Short mmCIF file of C-alpha atoms and ligand atoms in Angstrom, two decimals:
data_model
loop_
_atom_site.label_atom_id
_atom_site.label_comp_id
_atom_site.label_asym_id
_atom_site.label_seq_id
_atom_site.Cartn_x
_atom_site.Cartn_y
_atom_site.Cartn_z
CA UNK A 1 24.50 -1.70 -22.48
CA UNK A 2 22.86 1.78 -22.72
CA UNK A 3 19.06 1.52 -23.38
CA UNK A 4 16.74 3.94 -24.20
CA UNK A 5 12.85 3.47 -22.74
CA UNK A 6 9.84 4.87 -24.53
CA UNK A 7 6.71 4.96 -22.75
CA UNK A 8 2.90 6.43 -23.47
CA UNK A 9 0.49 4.07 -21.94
CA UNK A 10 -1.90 6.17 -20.55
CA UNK A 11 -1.49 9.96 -19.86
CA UNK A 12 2.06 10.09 -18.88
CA UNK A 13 4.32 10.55 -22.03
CA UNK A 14 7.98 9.53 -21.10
CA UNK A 15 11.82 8.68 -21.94
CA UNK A 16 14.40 7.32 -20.21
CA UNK A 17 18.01 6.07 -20.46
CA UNK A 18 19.17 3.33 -18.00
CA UNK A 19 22.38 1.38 -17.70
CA UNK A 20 22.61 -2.23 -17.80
CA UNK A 21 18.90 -2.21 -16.87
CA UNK A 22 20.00 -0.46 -13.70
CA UNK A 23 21.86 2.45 -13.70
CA UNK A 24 19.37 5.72 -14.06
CA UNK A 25 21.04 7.87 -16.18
CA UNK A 26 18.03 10.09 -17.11
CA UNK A 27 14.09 9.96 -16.54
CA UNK A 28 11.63 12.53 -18.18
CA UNK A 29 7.87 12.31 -17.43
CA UNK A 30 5.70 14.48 -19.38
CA UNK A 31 2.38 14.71 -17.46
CA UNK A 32 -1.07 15.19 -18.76
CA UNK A 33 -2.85 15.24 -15.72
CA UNK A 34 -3.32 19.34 -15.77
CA UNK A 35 -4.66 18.94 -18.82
CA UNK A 36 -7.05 16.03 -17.97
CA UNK A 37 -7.74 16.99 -14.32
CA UNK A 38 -10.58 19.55 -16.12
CA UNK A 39 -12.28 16.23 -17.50
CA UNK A 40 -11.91 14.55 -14.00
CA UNK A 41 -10.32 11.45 -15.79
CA UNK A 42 -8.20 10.76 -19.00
CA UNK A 43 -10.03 11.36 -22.10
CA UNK A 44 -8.62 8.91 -24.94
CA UNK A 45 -8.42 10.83 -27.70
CA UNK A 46 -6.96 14.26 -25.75
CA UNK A 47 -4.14 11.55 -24.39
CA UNK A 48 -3.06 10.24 -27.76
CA UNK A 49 -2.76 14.01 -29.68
CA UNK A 50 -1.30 14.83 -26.54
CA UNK A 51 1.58 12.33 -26.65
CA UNK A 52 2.34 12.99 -30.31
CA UNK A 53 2.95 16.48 -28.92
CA UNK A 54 4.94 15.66 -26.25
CA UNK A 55 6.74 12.45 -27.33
CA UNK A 56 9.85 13.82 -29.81
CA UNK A 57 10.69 16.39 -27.31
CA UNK A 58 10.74 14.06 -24.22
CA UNK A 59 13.00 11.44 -25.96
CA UNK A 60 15.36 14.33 -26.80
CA UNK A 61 15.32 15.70 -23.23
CA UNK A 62 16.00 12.29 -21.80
CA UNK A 63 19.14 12.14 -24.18
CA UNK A 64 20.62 15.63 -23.29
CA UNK A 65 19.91 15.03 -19.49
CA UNK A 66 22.13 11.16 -19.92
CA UNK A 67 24.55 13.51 -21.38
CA UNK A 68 24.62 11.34 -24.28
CA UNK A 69 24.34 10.99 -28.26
CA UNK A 70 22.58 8.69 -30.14
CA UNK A 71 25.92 6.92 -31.01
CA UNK A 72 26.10 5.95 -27.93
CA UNK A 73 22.28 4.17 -27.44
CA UNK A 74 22.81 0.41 -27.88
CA UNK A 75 18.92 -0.98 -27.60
CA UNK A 76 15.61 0.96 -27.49
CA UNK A 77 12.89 -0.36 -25.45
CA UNK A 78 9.57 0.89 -25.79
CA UNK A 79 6.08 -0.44 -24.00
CA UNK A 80 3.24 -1.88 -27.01
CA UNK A 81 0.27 -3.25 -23.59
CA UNK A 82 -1.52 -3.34 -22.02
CA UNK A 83 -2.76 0.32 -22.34
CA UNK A 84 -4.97 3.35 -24.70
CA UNK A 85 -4.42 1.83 -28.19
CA UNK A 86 -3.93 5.24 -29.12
CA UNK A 87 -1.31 6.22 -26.34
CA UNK A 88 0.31 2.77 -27.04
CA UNK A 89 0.76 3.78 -30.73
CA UNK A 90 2.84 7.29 -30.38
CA UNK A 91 5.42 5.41 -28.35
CA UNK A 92 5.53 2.17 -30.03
CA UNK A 93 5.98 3.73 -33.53
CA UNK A 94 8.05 6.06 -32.44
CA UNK A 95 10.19 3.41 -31.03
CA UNK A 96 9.72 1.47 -34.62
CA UNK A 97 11.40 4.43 -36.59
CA UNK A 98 14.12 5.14 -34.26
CA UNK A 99 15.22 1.69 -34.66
CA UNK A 100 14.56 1.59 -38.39
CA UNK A 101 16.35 5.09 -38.76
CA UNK A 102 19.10 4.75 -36.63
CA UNK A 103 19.95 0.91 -36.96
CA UNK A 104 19.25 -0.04 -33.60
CA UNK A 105 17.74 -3.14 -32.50
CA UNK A 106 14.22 -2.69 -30.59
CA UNK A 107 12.73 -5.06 -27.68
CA UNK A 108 8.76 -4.85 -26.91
CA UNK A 109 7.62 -4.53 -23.44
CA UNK A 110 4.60 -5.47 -21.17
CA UNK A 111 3.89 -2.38 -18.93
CA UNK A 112 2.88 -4.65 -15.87
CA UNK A 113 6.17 -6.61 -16.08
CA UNK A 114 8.08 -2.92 -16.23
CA UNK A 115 6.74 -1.96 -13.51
CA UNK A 116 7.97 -4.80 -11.50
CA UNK A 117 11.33 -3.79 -12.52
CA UNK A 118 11.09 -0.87 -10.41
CA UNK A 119 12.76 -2.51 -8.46
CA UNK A 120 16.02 -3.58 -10.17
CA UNK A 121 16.44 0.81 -11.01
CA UNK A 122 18.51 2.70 -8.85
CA UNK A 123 18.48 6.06 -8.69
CA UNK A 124 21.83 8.89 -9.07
CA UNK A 125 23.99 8.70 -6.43
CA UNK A 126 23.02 5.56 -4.52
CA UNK A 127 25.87 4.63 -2.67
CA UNK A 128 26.14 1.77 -1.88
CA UNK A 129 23.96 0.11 -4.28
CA UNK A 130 21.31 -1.90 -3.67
CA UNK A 131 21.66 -5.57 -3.52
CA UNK A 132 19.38 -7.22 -6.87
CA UNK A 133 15.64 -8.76 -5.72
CA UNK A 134 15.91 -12.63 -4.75
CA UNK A 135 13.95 -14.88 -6.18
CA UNK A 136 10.86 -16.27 -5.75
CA UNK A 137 9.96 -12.63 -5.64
CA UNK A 138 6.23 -11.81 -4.82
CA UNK A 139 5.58 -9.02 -6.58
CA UNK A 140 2.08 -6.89 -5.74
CA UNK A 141 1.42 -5.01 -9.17
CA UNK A 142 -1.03 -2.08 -8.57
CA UNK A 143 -2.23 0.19 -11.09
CA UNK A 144 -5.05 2.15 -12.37
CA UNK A 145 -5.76 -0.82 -14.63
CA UNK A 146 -4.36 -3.98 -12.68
CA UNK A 147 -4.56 -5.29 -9.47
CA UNK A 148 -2.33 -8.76 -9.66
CA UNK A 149 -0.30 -10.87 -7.28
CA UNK A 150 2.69 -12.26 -9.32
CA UNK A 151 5.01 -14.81 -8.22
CA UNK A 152 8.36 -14.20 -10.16
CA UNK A 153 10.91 -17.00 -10.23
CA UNK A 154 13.22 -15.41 -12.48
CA UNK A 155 13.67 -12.53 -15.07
CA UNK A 156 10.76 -13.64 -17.57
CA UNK A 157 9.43 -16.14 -15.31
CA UNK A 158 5.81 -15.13 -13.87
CA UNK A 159 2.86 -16.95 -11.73
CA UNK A 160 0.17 -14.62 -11.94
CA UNK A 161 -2.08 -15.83 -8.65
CA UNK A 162 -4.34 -13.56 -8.26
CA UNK A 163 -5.99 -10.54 -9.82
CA UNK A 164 -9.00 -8.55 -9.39
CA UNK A 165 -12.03 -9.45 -10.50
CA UNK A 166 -13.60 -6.03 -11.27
CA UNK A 167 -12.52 -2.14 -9.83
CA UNK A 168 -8.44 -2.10 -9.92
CA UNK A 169 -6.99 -1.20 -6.72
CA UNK A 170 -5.90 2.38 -8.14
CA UNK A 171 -9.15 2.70 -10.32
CA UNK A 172 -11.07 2.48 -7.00
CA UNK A 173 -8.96 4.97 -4.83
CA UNK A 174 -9.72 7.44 -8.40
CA UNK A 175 -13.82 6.84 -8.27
CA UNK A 176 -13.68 7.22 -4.38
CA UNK A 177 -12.10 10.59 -5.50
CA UNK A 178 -14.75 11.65 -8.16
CA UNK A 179 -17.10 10.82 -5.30
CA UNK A 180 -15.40 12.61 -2.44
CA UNK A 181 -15.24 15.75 -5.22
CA UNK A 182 -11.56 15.39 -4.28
CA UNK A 183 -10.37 15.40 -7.95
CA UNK A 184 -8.07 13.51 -10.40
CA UNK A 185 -5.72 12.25 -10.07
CA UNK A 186 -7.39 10.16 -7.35
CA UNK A 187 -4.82 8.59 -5.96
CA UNK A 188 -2.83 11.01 -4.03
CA UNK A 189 -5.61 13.46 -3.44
CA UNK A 190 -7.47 10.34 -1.28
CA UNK A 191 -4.36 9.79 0.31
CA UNK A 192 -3.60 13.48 1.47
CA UNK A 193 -7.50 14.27 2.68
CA UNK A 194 -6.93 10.65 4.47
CA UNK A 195 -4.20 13.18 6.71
CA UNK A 196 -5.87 12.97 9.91
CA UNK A 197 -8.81 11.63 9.23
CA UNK A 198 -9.55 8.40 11.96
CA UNK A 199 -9.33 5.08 9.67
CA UNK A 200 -11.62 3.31 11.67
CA UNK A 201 -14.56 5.96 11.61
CA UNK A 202 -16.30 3.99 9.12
CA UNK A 203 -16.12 0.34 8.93
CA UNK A 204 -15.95 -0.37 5.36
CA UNK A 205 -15.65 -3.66 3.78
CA UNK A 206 -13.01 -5.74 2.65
CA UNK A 207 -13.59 -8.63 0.33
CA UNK A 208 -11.40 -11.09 1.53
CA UNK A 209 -12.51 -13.73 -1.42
CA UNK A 210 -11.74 -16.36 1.07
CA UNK A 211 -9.28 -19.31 -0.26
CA UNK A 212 -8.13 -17.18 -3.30
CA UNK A 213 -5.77 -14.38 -4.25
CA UNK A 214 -8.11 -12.45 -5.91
CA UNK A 215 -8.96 -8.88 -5.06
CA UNK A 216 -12.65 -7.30 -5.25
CA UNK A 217 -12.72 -3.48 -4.78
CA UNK A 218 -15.90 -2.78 -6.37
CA UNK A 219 -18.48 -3.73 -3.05
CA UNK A 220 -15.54 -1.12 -1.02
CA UNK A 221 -16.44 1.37 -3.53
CA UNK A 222 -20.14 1.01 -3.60
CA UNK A 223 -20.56 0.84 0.31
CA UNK A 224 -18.05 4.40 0.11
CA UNK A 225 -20.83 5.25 -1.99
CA UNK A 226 -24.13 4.56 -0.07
CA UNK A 227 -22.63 6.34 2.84
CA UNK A 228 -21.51 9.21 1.41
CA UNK A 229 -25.44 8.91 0.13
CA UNK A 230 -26.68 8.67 3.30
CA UNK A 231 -24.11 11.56 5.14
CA UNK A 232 -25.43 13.82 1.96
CA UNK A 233 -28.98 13.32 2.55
CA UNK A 234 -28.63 13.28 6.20
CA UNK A 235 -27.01 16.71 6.20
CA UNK A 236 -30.53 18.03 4.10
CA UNK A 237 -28.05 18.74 0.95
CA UNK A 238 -30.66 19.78 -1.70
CA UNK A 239 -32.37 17.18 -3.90
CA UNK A 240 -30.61 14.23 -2.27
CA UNK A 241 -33.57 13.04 -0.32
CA UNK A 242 -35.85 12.78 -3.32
CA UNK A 243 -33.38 10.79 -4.73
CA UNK A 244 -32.39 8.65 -2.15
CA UNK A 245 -36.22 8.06 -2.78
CA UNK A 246 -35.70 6.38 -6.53
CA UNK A 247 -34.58 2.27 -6.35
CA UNK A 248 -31.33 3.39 -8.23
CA UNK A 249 -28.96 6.84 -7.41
CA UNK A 250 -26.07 6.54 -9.78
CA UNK A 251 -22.28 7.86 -8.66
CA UNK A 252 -23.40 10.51 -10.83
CA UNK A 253 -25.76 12.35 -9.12
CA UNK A 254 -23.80 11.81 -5.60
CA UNK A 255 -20.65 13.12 -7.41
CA UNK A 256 -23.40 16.46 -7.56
CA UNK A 257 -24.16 16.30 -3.94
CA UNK A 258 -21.60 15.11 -2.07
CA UNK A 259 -19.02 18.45 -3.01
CA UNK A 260 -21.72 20.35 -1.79
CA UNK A 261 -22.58 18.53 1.35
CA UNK A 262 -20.67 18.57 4.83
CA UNK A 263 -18.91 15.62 4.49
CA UNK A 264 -16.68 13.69 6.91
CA UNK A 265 -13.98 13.58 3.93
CA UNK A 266 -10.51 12.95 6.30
CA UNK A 267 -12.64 10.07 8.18
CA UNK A 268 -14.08 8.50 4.71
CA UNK A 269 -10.47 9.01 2.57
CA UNK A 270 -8.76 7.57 5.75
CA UNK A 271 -11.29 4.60 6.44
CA UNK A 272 -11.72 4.00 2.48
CA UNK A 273 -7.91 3.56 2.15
CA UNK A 274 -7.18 1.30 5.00
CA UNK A 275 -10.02 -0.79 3.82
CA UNK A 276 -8.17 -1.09 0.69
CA UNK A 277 -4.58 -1.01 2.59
CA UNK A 278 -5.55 -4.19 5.05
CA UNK A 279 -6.80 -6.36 1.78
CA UNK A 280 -3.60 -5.79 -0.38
CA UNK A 281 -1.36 -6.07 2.28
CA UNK A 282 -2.73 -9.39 4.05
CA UNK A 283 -3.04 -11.10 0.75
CA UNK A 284 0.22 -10.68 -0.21
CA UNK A 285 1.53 -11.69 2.97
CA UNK A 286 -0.37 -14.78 2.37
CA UNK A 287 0.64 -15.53 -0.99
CA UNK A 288 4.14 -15.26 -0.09
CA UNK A 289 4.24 -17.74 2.50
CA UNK A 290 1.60 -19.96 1.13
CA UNK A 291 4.51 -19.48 -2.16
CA UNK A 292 7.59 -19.82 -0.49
CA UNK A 293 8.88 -16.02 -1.62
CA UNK A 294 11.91 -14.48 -0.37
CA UNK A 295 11.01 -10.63 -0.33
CA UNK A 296 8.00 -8.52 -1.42
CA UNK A 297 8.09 -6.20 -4.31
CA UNK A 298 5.34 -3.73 -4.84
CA UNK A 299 4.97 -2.05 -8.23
CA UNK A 300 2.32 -0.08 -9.92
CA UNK A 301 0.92 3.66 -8.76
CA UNK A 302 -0.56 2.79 -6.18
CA UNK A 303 2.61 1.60 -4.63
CA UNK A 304 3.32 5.54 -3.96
CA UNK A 305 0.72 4.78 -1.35
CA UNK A 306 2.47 5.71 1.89
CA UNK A 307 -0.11 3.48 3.84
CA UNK A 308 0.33 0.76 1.68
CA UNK A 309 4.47 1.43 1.87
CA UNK A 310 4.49 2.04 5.48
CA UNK A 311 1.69 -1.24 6.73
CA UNK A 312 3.69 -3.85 4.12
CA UNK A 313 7.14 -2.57 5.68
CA UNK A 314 5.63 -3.10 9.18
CA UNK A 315 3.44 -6.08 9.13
CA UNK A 316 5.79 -8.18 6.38
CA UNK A 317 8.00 -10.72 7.92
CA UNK A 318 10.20 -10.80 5.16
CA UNK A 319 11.68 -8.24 3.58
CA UNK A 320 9.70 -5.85 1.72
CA UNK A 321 11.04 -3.54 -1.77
CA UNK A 322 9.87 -0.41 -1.97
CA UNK A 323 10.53 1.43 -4.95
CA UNK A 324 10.92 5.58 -4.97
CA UNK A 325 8.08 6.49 -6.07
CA UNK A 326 9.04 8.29 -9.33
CA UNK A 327 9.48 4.97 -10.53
CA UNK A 328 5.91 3.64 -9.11
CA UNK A 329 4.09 6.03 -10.89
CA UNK A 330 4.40 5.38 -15.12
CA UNK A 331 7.74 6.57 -16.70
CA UNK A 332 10.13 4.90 -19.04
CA UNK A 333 13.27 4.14 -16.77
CA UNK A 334 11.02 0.98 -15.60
CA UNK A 335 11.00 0.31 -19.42
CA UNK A 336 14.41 0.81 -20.14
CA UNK A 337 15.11 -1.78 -17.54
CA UNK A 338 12.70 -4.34 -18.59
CA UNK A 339 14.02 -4.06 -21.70
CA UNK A 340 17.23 -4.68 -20.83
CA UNK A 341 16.54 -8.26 -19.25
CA UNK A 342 14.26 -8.61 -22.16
CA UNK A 343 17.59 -8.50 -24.47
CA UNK A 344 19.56 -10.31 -22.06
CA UNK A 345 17.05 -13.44 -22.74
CA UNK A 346 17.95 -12.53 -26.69
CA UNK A 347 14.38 -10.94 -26.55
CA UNK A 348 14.05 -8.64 -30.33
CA UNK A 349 11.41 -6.85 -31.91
CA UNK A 350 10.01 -6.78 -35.36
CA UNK A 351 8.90 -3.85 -37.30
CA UNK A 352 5.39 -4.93 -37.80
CA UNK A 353 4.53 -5.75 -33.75
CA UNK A 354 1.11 -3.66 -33.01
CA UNK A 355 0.05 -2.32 -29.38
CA UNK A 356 -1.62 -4.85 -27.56
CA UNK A 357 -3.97 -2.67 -25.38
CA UNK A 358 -5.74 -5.84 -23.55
CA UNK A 359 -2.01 -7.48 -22.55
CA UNK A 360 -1.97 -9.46 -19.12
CA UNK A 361 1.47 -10.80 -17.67
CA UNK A 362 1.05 -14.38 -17.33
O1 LIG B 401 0.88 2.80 -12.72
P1 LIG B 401 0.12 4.05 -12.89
O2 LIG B 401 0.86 5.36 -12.79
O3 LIG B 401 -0.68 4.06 -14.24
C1 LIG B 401 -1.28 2.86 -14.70
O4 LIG B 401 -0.55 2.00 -15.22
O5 LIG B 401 -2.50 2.76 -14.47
O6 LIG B 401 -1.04 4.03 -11.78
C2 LIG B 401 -1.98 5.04 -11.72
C3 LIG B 401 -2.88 4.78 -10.54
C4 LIG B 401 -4.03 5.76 -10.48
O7 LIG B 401 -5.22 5.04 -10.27
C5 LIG B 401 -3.67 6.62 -9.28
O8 LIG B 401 -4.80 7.15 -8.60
C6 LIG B 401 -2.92 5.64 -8.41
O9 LIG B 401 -2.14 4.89 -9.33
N1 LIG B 401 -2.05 6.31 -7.44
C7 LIG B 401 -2.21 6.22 -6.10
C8 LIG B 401 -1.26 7.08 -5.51
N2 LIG B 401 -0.53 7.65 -6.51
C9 LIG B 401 -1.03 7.17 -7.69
N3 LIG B 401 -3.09 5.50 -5.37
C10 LIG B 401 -3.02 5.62 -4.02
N4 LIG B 401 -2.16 6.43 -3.40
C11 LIG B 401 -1.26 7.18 -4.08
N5 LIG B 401 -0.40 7.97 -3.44
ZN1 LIG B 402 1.37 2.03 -15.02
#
């Protein structure tokens, strides 16, 4: 079964065609992040004209690279959540008249759950392939939007047991960017100042939520910020001691300083991320064993970490999957696949389903 993927969550618009939700046969990943990167974030409305833009072209890209007509496409699969309702809408429409106009059936997917599926793709010219994940999979899902520990006992069959309770793992590596004056997307700029900076310069918190799965990342990000405070004013950087003065200094007006200042950055990207590294990696080491899981899966964009990839590898006792990371970060060949277990369950769309930008996985 050849599927076709849509996907336009956020600020990545993309197509893809997979093989019996395995075989890549094409991946195209229109990025907006030159055009948001001025904005230092994604900007809602710029993200949805941008996809309608972008979206016709990709699909037909993603054909011509599979090599393939639309004769040959047996299933679409396009993502309607969680996401930008008005990112979700370009792809999930789109998806709607393709199906309508061409005759082809149409499955929904959950964005968290295709990213899991990561993990099922393999890539051109894998030889030999990849065995298929065993269940009970534990499956760390980390994203700009999600931080969640997910226990999957089958294809459709989630435990979510744990999630976090305020910053996401990847929406705390992007503020500790804006704050750093590193840039967007956060991410990989934290990780490549981190390059030789000493982890254990600064001894940042973790919020181990003791006796839970949950994650907190928004104390890491606030004590990332009263240092950076501190190094600023400490370093005479203009106007920072009169505010360090005031009861409240917003991220704001350190975003202003702390470009200017002389900062530490290597030592406070590198100590920032292993704070954050150490937390995701020991809970999910507990949750499998405390679950019973045979292998770790990690999913998301932050799971093109190469701490992250490197520490779970190392200090995992069972075997850990680790995805390329073209399919960490968003694209549609994760969708494509989803969609194809989706169908295998005798999973089908109708016409009238609407984006469900608040969607959770279990
Ligand atoms: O899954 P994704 O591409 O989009 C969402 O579904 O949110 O994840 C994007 C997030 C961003 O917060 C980005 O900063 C983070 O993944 N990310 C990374 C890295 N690459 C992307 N975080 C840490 N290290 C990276 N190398
Ligand atoms: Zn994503």
């Amino acid at each position: 079964m050849i599927v076709l993927g849509i996907e336009s969550s956020c600020d990545e618009t993309a197509a893809a065609v997979v093989s019996d939700g395995r075989w890549l046969r094409s991946s195209v990943v229109a990025s907006q992040v030159p055009i948001h990167r001025r904005y230092g974030g994604v900007v809602p409305e710029v993200a949805s004209r941008q996809h309608v833009l972008a979206i016709t072209p990709t699909v037909g890209q993603a054909l011509a690279e599979a090599g393939l007509g639309w004769e040959q496409i047996d299933l679409l699969a396009a993502t309607y959540g969680p996401g930008l309702a008005g990112s979700l809408l370009v792809g999930l429409n789109l998806a709607k008249a393709l199906a309508f106009a061409r005759g082809l059936p149409f499955v929904d997917v959950n964005h968290l759950e295709a990213h899991i599926y990561a993990n099922w793709l393999v890539p051109q010219g894998s030889e030999p392939a990849p065995a298929e994940p065993d269940f009970p999979l534990l499956c760390l899902v980390v994203s700009g939007g999600h931080s969640d520990l997910i226990l999957m006992r089958g294809h459709g069959d989630y435990r979510r047991l744990g999630r976090t309770r305020d910053d996401a793992a990847g929406e705390a590596f992007d503020k500790v960017a804006r704050l750093l004056g590193l840039g967007y997307p956060g991410g990989p700029a934290v990780q490549e100042a981190a390059e030789g900076g000493n982890p254990r310069a600064f001894s940042f918190p973790r919020a181990w939520l003791r006796h839970n799965l949950d994650f907190s990342f928004s104390g890491l990000k606030t004590a990332v910020l009263r240092t950076v405070e501190e190094l600023a004013g400490a370093s005479g950087a203009r106007g920072t001691r009169q505010r360090r003065e005031q009861s409240h200094t917003t991220p704001a007006q350190v975003l202003r300083v702390a470009p200017q200042a002389n900062l530490p950055t290597a030592d406070l990207a590198a100590s920032f991320q292993q704070a954050v590294v150490d937390v995701l990696v020991e809970k999910s080491l507990w949750a499998a064993e405390r679950y019973h899981a045979r292998q770790i899966a990690l999913a998301g964009g932050v799971a093109a970490n190469a701490l992250l990839r490197r520490e779970m590898a190392a200090r995992s006792p069972l075997p850990v999957l680790i995805p390329p990371l073209a399919f960490c970060t968003d694209n549609a060949a994760v969708v494509a696949s989803c969609g194809y277990f989706r169908r295998q369950r005798g999973a089908a769309a109708s016409l009238d389903l609407d984006v469900r930008p608040s969607l959770e996985i279990a």
